[in-house]
Amino acid sequence: DAGVIQSPRHEVTEMGQEVTLRCKPISGHNSLFWYRQTMMRGLELLIYFNNNVPIDDSGMPEDRFSAKMPNASFSTLKIQPSEPRDSAVYFCASTKIAGGHNEQFFGPGTRLTVL
Amino acid sequence: AQSVTQLDSQVPVFEEAPVELRCNYSSSVSVYLFWYVQYPNQGLQLLLKYLSGSTLVKGINGFEAEFNKSQTSFHLRKPSVHISDTAEYFCAVSDPNTGNQFYFGTGTSLTVIP
């Protein structure tokens, strides 16, 4: 298996622009998570889906952030408009729901820089 | 909700010396425990996990961790570190009562000094 795939790996954009981050979970996994990592705040859970349905989006910082999972093999995280404080590494992770104890598999991350 | 405390934000250690990275979690109910490692510019990789059974868990790269329910701790140890162990280490807790959500600690930066 190719693991969790994220694209792009690096994104540099200007303040005010729309940014879309993409994630393809591991085939057969039915739970997907979006995290943000910064030096100041560490690793933060933004939102997670079970069977394509958003379960908890309380970590989404504000309305500028939105996430979708139209099918089991694809998810997007969108920031519109972007701001410099959104600069971070965004990780996607997936797991298979099985009693709640399976580990999460992480993608390589997308490093976002907003100028 | 669970919370995870990693008491040391940075740990420098000389090569071939032993190391212990500390992790405490908030709840005394049954939980699942994990340690992840993040090498520079990479995602998180699973080192080891505790689900049930023996309290001493062995993982990859010579790491092990011991689950202590009374102290709600899950400290990570390695008897002899290598330069290649320099990385960020994250402790995480999964509460089976709240589904698949993980609660991560703030991480410990391990630096191995030659």
PDB file of C-alpha atoms in Angstrom:
ATOM      1  CA  ASP A   1       0.000   0.000   0.000  1.00  0.00           C
ATOM      2  CA  ALA A   2       1.224   3.501  -0.791  1.00  0.00           C
ATOM      3  CA  GLY A   3       0.232   4.862   2.592  1.00  0.00           C
ATOM      4  CA  VAL A   4      -1.629   8.100   3.145  1.00  0.00           C
ATOM      5  CA  ILE A   5      -1.031  10.455   0.232  1.00  0.00           C
ATOM      6  CA  GLN A   6      -1.133  14.216   0.579  1.00  0.00           C
ATOM      7  CA  SER A   7      -0.793  16.901  -2.028  1.00  0.00           C
ATOM      8  CA  PRO A   8       0.758  19.281  -2.549  1.00  0.00           C
ATOM      9  CA  ARG A   9       3.792  18.683  -0.314  1.00  0.00           C
ATOM     10  CA  HIS A  10       4.589  22.381  -0.271  1.00  0.00           C
ATOM     11  CA  GLU A  11       2.368  25.365  -0.922  1.00  0.00           C
ATOM     12  CA  VAL A  12       3.341  29.002  -0.937  1.00  0.00           C
ATOM     13  CA  THR A  13       0.580  31.513  -1.432  1.00  0.00           C
ATOM     14  CA  GLU A  14      -0.279  35.114  -0.744  1.00  0.00           C
ATOM     15  CA  MET A  15      -2.612  36.341   1.916  1.00  0.00           C
ATOM     16  CA  GLY A  16      -6.215  36.325   0.764  1.00  0.00           C
ATOM     17  CA  GLN A  17      -5.832  33.469  -1.680  1.00  0.00           C
ATOM     18  CA  GLU A  18      -7.770  30.225  -1.469  1.00  0.00           C
ATOM     19  CA  VAL A  19      -5.783  27.131  -0.529  1.00  0.00           C
ATOM     20  CA  THR A  20      -6.904  23.532  -1.010  1.00  0.00           C
ATOM     21  CA  LEU A  21      -5.073  20.637   0.582  1.00  0.00           C
ATOM     22  CA  ARG A  22      -5.796  17.097  -0.532  1.00  0.00           C
ATOM     23  CA  CYS A  23      -5.618  13.707   1.119  1.00  0.00           C
ATOM     24  CA  LYS A  24      -6.055  10.145  -0.055  1.00  0.00           C
ATOM     25  CA  PRO A  25      -6.372   7.743   2.900  1.00  0.00           C
ATOM     26  CA  ILE A  26      -5.159   4.156   2.930  1.00  0.00           C
ATOM     27  CA  SER A  27      -7.515   1.892   1.035  1.00  0.00           C
ATOM     28  CA  GLY A  28      -9.956   0.201   3.395  1.00  0.00           C
ATOM     29  CA  HIS A  29      -9.612   2.804   6.123  1.00  0.00           C
ATOM     30  CA  ASN A  30     -12.858   4.462   7.080  1.00  0.00           C
ATOM     31  CA  SER A  31     -11.745   7.153   9.522  1.00  0.00           C
ATOM     32  CA  LEU A  32      -9.803  10.256   8.467  1.00  0.00           C
ATOM     33  CA  PHE A  33      -8.240  13.044  10.488  1.00  0.00           C
ATOM     34  CA  TRP A  34      -6.833  16.480   9.648  1.00  0.00           C
ATOM     35  CA  TYR A  35      -4.167  17.931  11.949  1.00  0.00           C
ATOM     36  CA  ARG A  36      -2.207  21.161  11.968  1.00  0.00           C
ATOM     37  CA  GLN A  37       1.312  21.408  13.421  1.00  0.00           C
ATOM     38  CA  THR A  38       3.073  24.614  14.419  1.00  0.00           C
ATOM     39  CA  MET A  39       5.969  25.390  16.703  1.00  0.00           C
ATOM     40  CA  MET A  40       3.759  27.463  18.979  1.00  0.00           C
ATOM     41  CA  ARG A  41       0.747  25.170  19.295  1.00  0.00           C
ATOM     42  CA  GLY A  42       2.155  21.739  18.517  1.00  0.00           C
ATOM     43  CA  LEU A  43      -0.104  19.142  16.905  1.00  0.00           C
ATOM     44  CA  GLU A  44      -3.779  20.139  16.808  1.00  0.00           C
ATOM     45  CA  LEU A  45      -6.716  18.053  15.611  1.00  0.00           C
ATOM     46  CA  LEU A  46      -8.822  20.117  13.233  1.00  0.00           C
ATOM     47  CA  ILE A  47     -11.554  17.692  12.189  1.00  0.00           C
ATOM     48  CA  TYR A  48     -12.178  13.996  11.725  1.00  0.00           C
ATOM     49  CA  PHE A  49     -14.538  11.873   9.662  1.00  0.00           C
ATOM     50  CA  ASN A  50     -15.968   8.400  10.199  1.00  0.00           C
ATOM     51  CA  ASN A  51     -17.366   6.741   7.080  1.00  0.00           C
ATOM     52  CA  ASN A  52     -17.128  10.079   5.230  1.00  0.00           C
ATOM     53  CA  VAL A  53     -19.228  11.888   7.845  1.00  0.00           C
ATOM     54  CA  PRO A  54     -17.694  14.732   9.890  1.00  0.00           C
ATOM     55  CA  ILE A  55     -17.790  13.714  13.546  1.00  0.00           C
ATOM     56  CA  ASP A  56     -15.973  16.485  15.366  1.00  0.00           C
ATOM     57  CA  ASP A  57     -14.967  19.788  13.791  1.00  0.00           C
ATOM     58  CA  SER A  58     -14.492  21.687  17.043  1.00  0.00           C
ATOM     59  CA  GLY A  59     -10.807  22.091  16.252  1.00  0.00           C
ATOM     60  CA  MET A  60     -11.409  24.031  13.062  1.00  0.00           C
ATOM     61  CA  PRO A  61     -10.076  27.478  13.947  1.00  0.00           C
ATOM     62  CA  GLU A  62     -12.697  29.593  12.202  1.00  0.00           C
ATOM     63  CA  ASP A  63     -15.111  29.785   9.318  1.00  0.00           C
ATOM     64  CA  ARG A  64     -12.311  30.323   6.858  1.00  0.00           C
ATOM     65  CA  PHE A  65     -11.525  26.628   7.236  1.00  0.00           C
ATOM     66  CA  SER A  66     -13.696  23.916   5.725  1.00  0.00           C
ATOM     67  CA  ALA A  67     -13.220  20.206   5.082  1.00  0.00           C
ATOM     68  CA  LYS A  68     -15.039  17.707   2.921  1.00  0.00           C
ATOM     69  CA  MET A  69     -14.905  14.006   2.314  1.00  0.00           C
ATOM     70  CA  PRO A  70     -17.009  13.267  -0.763  1.00  0.00           C
ATOM     71  CA  ASN A  71     -16.019   9.593  -0.817  1.00  0.00           C
ATOM     72  CA  ALA A  72     -13.954   7.053   1.075  1.00  0.00           C
ATOM     73  CA  SER A  73     -10.801   7.723  -0.914  1.00  0.00           C
ATOM     74  CA  PHE A  74     -10.555  11.508  -0.924  1.00  0.00           C
ATOM     75  CA  SER A  75     -10.722  14.470   1.407  1.00  0.00           C
ATOM     76  CA  THR A  76      -9.969  18.167   1.100  1.00  0.00           C
ATOM     77  CA  LEU A  77      -9.159  20.902   3.569  1.00  0.00           C
ATOM     78  CA  LYS A  78      -9.814  24.391   2.255  1.00  0.00           C
ATOM     79  CA  ILE A  79      -8.768  27.745   3.632  1.00  0.00           C
ATOM     80  CA  GLN A  80     -10.481  30.794   2.154  1.00  0.00           C
ATOM     81  CA  PRO A  81      -9.186  33.436   2.506  1.00  0.00           C
ATOM     82  CA  SER A  82      -5.785  32.407   3.774  1.00  0.00           C
ATOM     83  CA  GLU A  83      -3.832  34.462   6.317  1.00  0.00           C
ATOM     84  CA  PRO A  84      -0.156  34.410   7.362  1.00  0.00           C
ATOM     85  CA  ARG A  85      -1.075  32.828  10.701  1.00  0.00           C
ATOM     86  CA  ASP A  86      -2.344  29.774   8.804  1.00  0.00           C
ATOM     87  CA  SER A  87       1.252  28.923   7.925  1.00  0.00           C
ATOM     88  CA  ALA A  88       1.877  25.447   9.313  1.00  0.00           C
ATOM     89  CA  VAL A  89       2.314  21.824   8.349  1.00  0.00           C
ATOM     90  CA  TYR A  90      -1.018  20.115   7.771  1.00  0.00           C
ATOM     91  CA  PHE A  91      -1.205  16.362   8.252  1.00  0.00           C
ATOM     92  CA  CYS A  92      -3.822  13.907   7.202  1.00  0.00           C
ATOM     93  CA  ALA A  93      -4.127  10.560   8.992  1.00  0.00           C
ATOM     94  CA  SER A  94      -6.356   7.546   8.517  1.00  0.00           C
ATOM     95  CA  THR A  95      -7.348   4.439  10.416  1.00  0.00           C
ATOM     96  CA  LYS A  96      -9.803   1.593  10.252  1.00  0.00           C
ATOM     97  CA  ILE A  97     -12.530   1.658  12.841  1.00  0.00           C
ATOM     98  CA  ALA A  98     -12.109  -1.545  14.830  1.00  0.00           C
ATOM     99  CA  GLY A  99     -12.871  -1.171  18.512  1.00  0.00           C
ATOM    100  CA  GLY A 100     -11.202   2.216  18.675  1.00  0.00           C
ATOM    101  CA  HIS A 101      -7.682   0.982  19.260  1.00  0.00           C
ATOM    102  CA  ASN A 102      -6.097   0.967  15.837  1.00  0.00           C
ATOM    103  CA  GLU A 103      -3.237   3.333  15.310  1.00  0.00           C
ATOM    104  CA  GLN A 104      -3.476   6.274  12.974  1.00  0.00           C
ATOM    105  CA  PHE A 105      -1.339   6.282   9.852  1.00  0.00           C
ATOM    106  CA  PHE A 106      -0.020   9.696   8.921  1.00  0.00           C
ATOM    107  CA  GLY A 107       0.721  11.219   5.559  1.00  0.00           C
ATOM    108  CA  PRO A 108       3.920  13.177   4.882  1.00  0.00           C
ATOM    109  CA  GLY A 109       2.186  16.511   5.419  1.00  0.00           C
ATOM    110  CA  THR A 110       1.686  19.683   3.419  1.00  0.00           C
ATOM    111  CA  ARG A 111       3.875  22.606   4.407  1.00  0.00           C
ATOM    112  CA  LEU A 112       1.812  25.765   3.863  1.00  0.00           C
ATOM    113  CA  THR A 113       3.379  29.205   3.799  1.00  0.00           C
ATOM    114  CA  VAL A 114       1.092  32.220   3.527  1.00  0.00           C
ATOM    115  CA  LEU A 115       2.955  35.422   2.720  1.00  0.00           C
TER     116      LEU A 115
ATOM    117  CA  ALA B   1     -11.748  14.594  27.306  1.00  0.00           C
ATOM    118  CA  GLN B   2      -8.371  13.055  27.821  1.00  0.00           C
ATOM    119  CA  SER B   3      -5.194  15.065  28.206  1.00  0.00           C
ATOM    120  CA  VAL B   4      -1.627  13.948  27.719  1.00  0.00           C
ATOM    121  CA  THR B   5       1.375  15.543  29.408  1.00  0.00           C
ATOM    122  CA  GLN B   6       4.899  15.133  28.156  1.00  0.00           C
ATOM    123  CA  LEU B   7       6.965  16.575  30.944  1.00  0.00           C
ATOM    124  CA  ASP B   8      10.121  17.303  28.969  1.00  0.00           C
ATOM    125  CA  SER B   9       9.998  19.455  25.866  1.00  0.00           C
ATOM    126  CA  GLN B  10      13.669  18.871  25.044  1.00  0.00           C
ATOM    127  CA  VAL B  11      15.973  16.028  26.015  1.00  0.00           C
ATOM    128  CA  PRO B  12      19.652  16.078  25.027  1.00  0.00           C
ATOM    129  CA  VAL B  13      21.535  12.846  25.536  1.00  0.00           C
ATOM    130  CA  PHE B  14      24.917  11.520  24.512  1.00  0.00           C
ATOM    131  CA  GLU B  15      25.200   8.740  21.984  1.00  0.00           C
ATOM    132  CA  GLU B  16      25.009   5.244  23.490  1.00  0.00           C
ATOM    133  CA  ALA B  17      23.539   6.581  26.737  1.00  0.00           C
ATOM    134  CA  PRO B  18      20.108   5.462  27.957  1.00  0.00           C
ATOM    135  CA  VAL B  19      17.088   7.718  27.643  1.00  0.00           C
ATOM    136  CA  GLU B  20      13.617   7.962  29.127  1.00  0.00           C
ATOM    137  CA  LEU B  21      10.893  10.192  27.718  1.00  0.00           C
ATOM    138  CA  ARG B  22       8.043  10.732  30.125  1.00  0.00           C
ATOM    139  CA  CYS B  23       4.331  10.671  29.392  1.00  0.00           C
ATOM    140  CA  ASN B  24       1.359  10.969  31.725  1.00  0.00           C
ATOM    141  CA  TYR B  25      -2.309  10.924  30.825  1.00  0.00           C
ATOM    142  CA  SER B  26      -5.322  12.221  32.671  1.00  0.00           C
ATOM    143  CA  SER B  27      -7.792   9.389  32.997  1.00  0.00           C
ATOM    144  CA  SER B  28      -7.652   6.241  35.062  1.00  0.00           C
ATOM    145  CA  VAL B  29     -10.219   4.436  32.919  1.00  0.00           C
ATOM    146  CA  SER B  30      -9.060   1.940  30.348  1.00  0.00           C
ATOM    147  CA  VAL B  31      -7.303   3.630  27.469  1.00  0.00           C
ATOM    148  CA  TYR B  32      -5.046   2.713  24.608  1.00  0.00           C
ATOM    149  CA  LEU B  33      -1.592   4.265  24.549  1.00  0.00           C
ATOM    150  CA  PHE B  34       0.792   5.043  21.710  1.00  0.00           C
ATOM    151  CA  TRP B  35       4.186   6.530  21.024  1.00  0.00           C
ATOM    152  CA  TYR B  36       4.915   8.107  17.655  1.00  0.00           C
ATOM    153  CA  VAL B  37       8.196   9.413  16.245  1.00  0.00           C
ATOM    154  CA  GLN B  38       8.558  12.279  13.794  1.00  0.00           C
ATOM    155  CA  TYR B  39      11.833  12.668  11.930  1.00  0.00           C
ATOM    156  CA  PRO B  40      12.618  16.091  10.427  1.00  0.00           C
ATOM    157  CA  ASN B  41      10.298  17.045   7.582  1.00  0.00           C
ATOM    158  CA  GLN B  42       8.354  13.811   7.811  1.00  0.00           C
ATOM    159  CA  GLY B  43       5.006  12.615   9.116  1.00  0.00           C
ATOM    160  CA  LEU B  44       4.462  10.689  12.333  1.00  0.00           C
ATOM    161  CA  GLN B  45       5.324   6.990  12.494  1.00  0.00           C
ATOM    162  CA  LEU B  46       4.137   4.537  15.102  1.00  0.00           C
ATOM    163  CA  LEU B  47       6.864   3.349  17.490  1.00  0.00           C
ATOM    164  CA  LEU B  48       4.756   1.143  19.732  1.00  0.00           C
ATOM    165  CA  LYS B  49       1.333   0.775  21.278  1.00  0.00           C
ATOM    166  CA  TYR B  50      -0.303  -0.620  24.392  1.00  0.00           C
ATOM    167  CA  LEU B  51      -3.769  -2.071  24.084  1.00  0.00           C
ATOM    168  CA  SER B  52      -3.879  -4.688  26.849  1.00  0.00           C
ATOM    169  CA  GLY B  53      -1.860  -7.501  28.398  1.00  0.00           C
ATOM    170  CA  SER B  54       1.763  -7.163  29.406  1.00  0.00           C
ATOM    171  CA  THR B  55       2.590  -3.717  30.735  1.00  0.00           C
ATOM    172  CA  LEU B  56       5.983  -3.720  29.015  1.00  0.00           C
ATOM    173  CA  VAL B  57       5.639  -3.049  25.328  1.00  0.00           C
ATOM    174  CA  LYS B  58       8.453  -3.375  22.821  1.00  0.00           C
ATOM    175  CA  GLY B  59       8.518  -1.345  19.650  1.00  0.00           C
ATOM    176  CA  ILE B  60      10.685  -0.644  16.665  1.00  0.00           C
ATOM    177  CA  ASN B  61      14.266   0.630  16.753  1.00  0.00           C
ATOM    178  CA  GLY B  62      14.937  -0.824  20.221  1.00  0.00           C
ATOM    179  CA  PHE B  63      12.398   1.333  22.047  1.00  0.00           C
ATOM    180  CA  GLU B  64      10.131   0.044  24.785  1.00  0.00           C
ATOM    181  CA  ALA B  65       7.520   1.566  27.056  1.00  0.00           C
ATOM    182  CA  GLU B  66       5.941   0.577  30.322  1.00  0.00           C
ATOM    183  CA  PHE B  67       2.307   1.120  31.147  1.00  0.00           C
ATOM    184  CA  ASN B  68       1.691   2.036  34.775  1.00  0.00           C
ATOM    185  CA  LYS B  69      -2.000   2.269  35.505  1.00  0.00           C
ATOM    186  CA  SER B  70      -1.694   3.512  39.090  1.00  0.00           C
ATOM    187  CA  GLN B  71       0.534   6.381  38.003  1.00  0.00           C
ATOM    188  CA  THR B  72      -1.277   6.892  34.679  1.00  0.00           C
ATOM    189  CA  SER B  73       2.070   6.907  32.929  1.00  0.00           C
ATOM    190  CA  PHE B  74       3.496   5.441  29.752  1.00  0.00           C
ATOM    191  CA  HIS B  75       7.193   6.325  29.697  1.00  0.00           C
ATOM    192  CA  LEU B  76       9.334   5.520  26.678  1.00  0.00           C
ATOM    193  CA  ARG B  77      12.834   4.098  27.125  1.00  0.00           C
ATOM    194  CA  LYS B  78      15.828   3.021  25.118  1.00  0.00           C
ATOM    195  CA  PRO B  79      18.958   1.561  26.746  1.00  0.00           C
ATOM    196  CA  SER B  80      21.417   2.963  24.209  1.00  0.00           C
ATOM    197  CA  VAL B  81      20.553   5.737  21.752  1.00  0.00           C
ATOM    198  CA  HIS B  82      21.995   6.376  18.310  1.00  0.00           C
ATOM    199  CA  ILE B  83      22.439   9.573  16.368  1.00  0.00           C
ATOM    200  CA  SER B  84      19.602   8.439  14.129  1.00  0.00           C
ATOM    201  CA  ASP B  85      17.180   8.572  17.087  1.00  0.00           C
ATOM    202  CA  THR B  86      17.269  12.369  16.992  1.00  0.00           C
ATOM    203  CA  ALA B  87      13.629  13.257  16.372  1.00  0.00           C
ATOM    204  CA  GLU B  88      10.408  14.508  17.935  1.00  0.00           C
ATOM    205  CA  TYR B  89       8.488  11.959  20.005  1.00  0.00           C
ATOM    206  CA  PHE B  90       4.768  12.149  20.683  1.00  0.00           C
ATOM    207  CA  CYS B  91       2.741  10.260  23.242  1.00  0.00           C
ATOM    208  CA  ALA B  92      -0.939   9.700  22.430  1.00  0.00           C
ATOM    209  CA  VAL B  93      -4.002   8.306  24.135  1.00  0.00           C
ATOM    210  CA  SER B  94      -7.088   6.820  22.561  1.00  0.00           C
ATOM    211  CA  ASP B  95     -10.190   6.463  24.680  1.00  0.00           C
ATOM    212  CA  PRO B  96     -12.334   3.587  23.399  1.00  0.00           C
ATOM    213  CA  ASN B  97     -15.375   5.325  24.845  1.00  0.00           C
ATOM    214  CA  THR B  98     -14.952   8.251  22.464  1.00  0.00           C
ATOM    215  CA  GLY B  99     -14.316   6.375  19.250  1.00  0.00           C
ATOM    216  CA  ASN B 100     -11.210   6.900  17.230  1.00  0.00           C
ATOM    217  CA  GLN B 101     -10.130  10.265  18.488  1.00  0.00           C
ATOM    218  CA  PHE B 102      -6.514  10.501  19.595  1.00  0.00           C
ATOM    219  CA  TYR B 103      -5.190  12.934  22.176  1.00  0.00           C
ATOM    220  CA  PHE B 104      -1.578  13.879  21.568  1.00  0.00           C
ATOM    221  CA  GLY B 105       0.997  15.314  23.939  1.00  0.00           C
ATOM    222  CA  THR B 106       3.005  18.376  22.994  1.00  0.00           C
ATOM    223  CA  GLY B 107       6.007  16.312  22.007  1.00  0.00           C
ATOM    224  CA  THR B 108       9.559  15.797  23.272  1.00  0.00           C
ATOM    225  CA  SER B 109      12.490  16.751  21.115  1.00  0.00           C
ATOM    226  CA  LEU B 110      15.252  14.189  21.561  1.00  0.00           C
ATOM    227  CA  THR B 111      18.714  15.283  20.476  1.00  0.00           C
ATOM    228  CA  VAL B 112      21.470  12.691  20.482  1.00  0.00           C
ATOM    229  CA  ILE B 113      24.904  14.242  20.891  1.00  0.00           C
ATOM    230  CA  PRO B 114      27.880  12.486  19.303  1.00  0.00           C
TER     231      PRO B 114
END
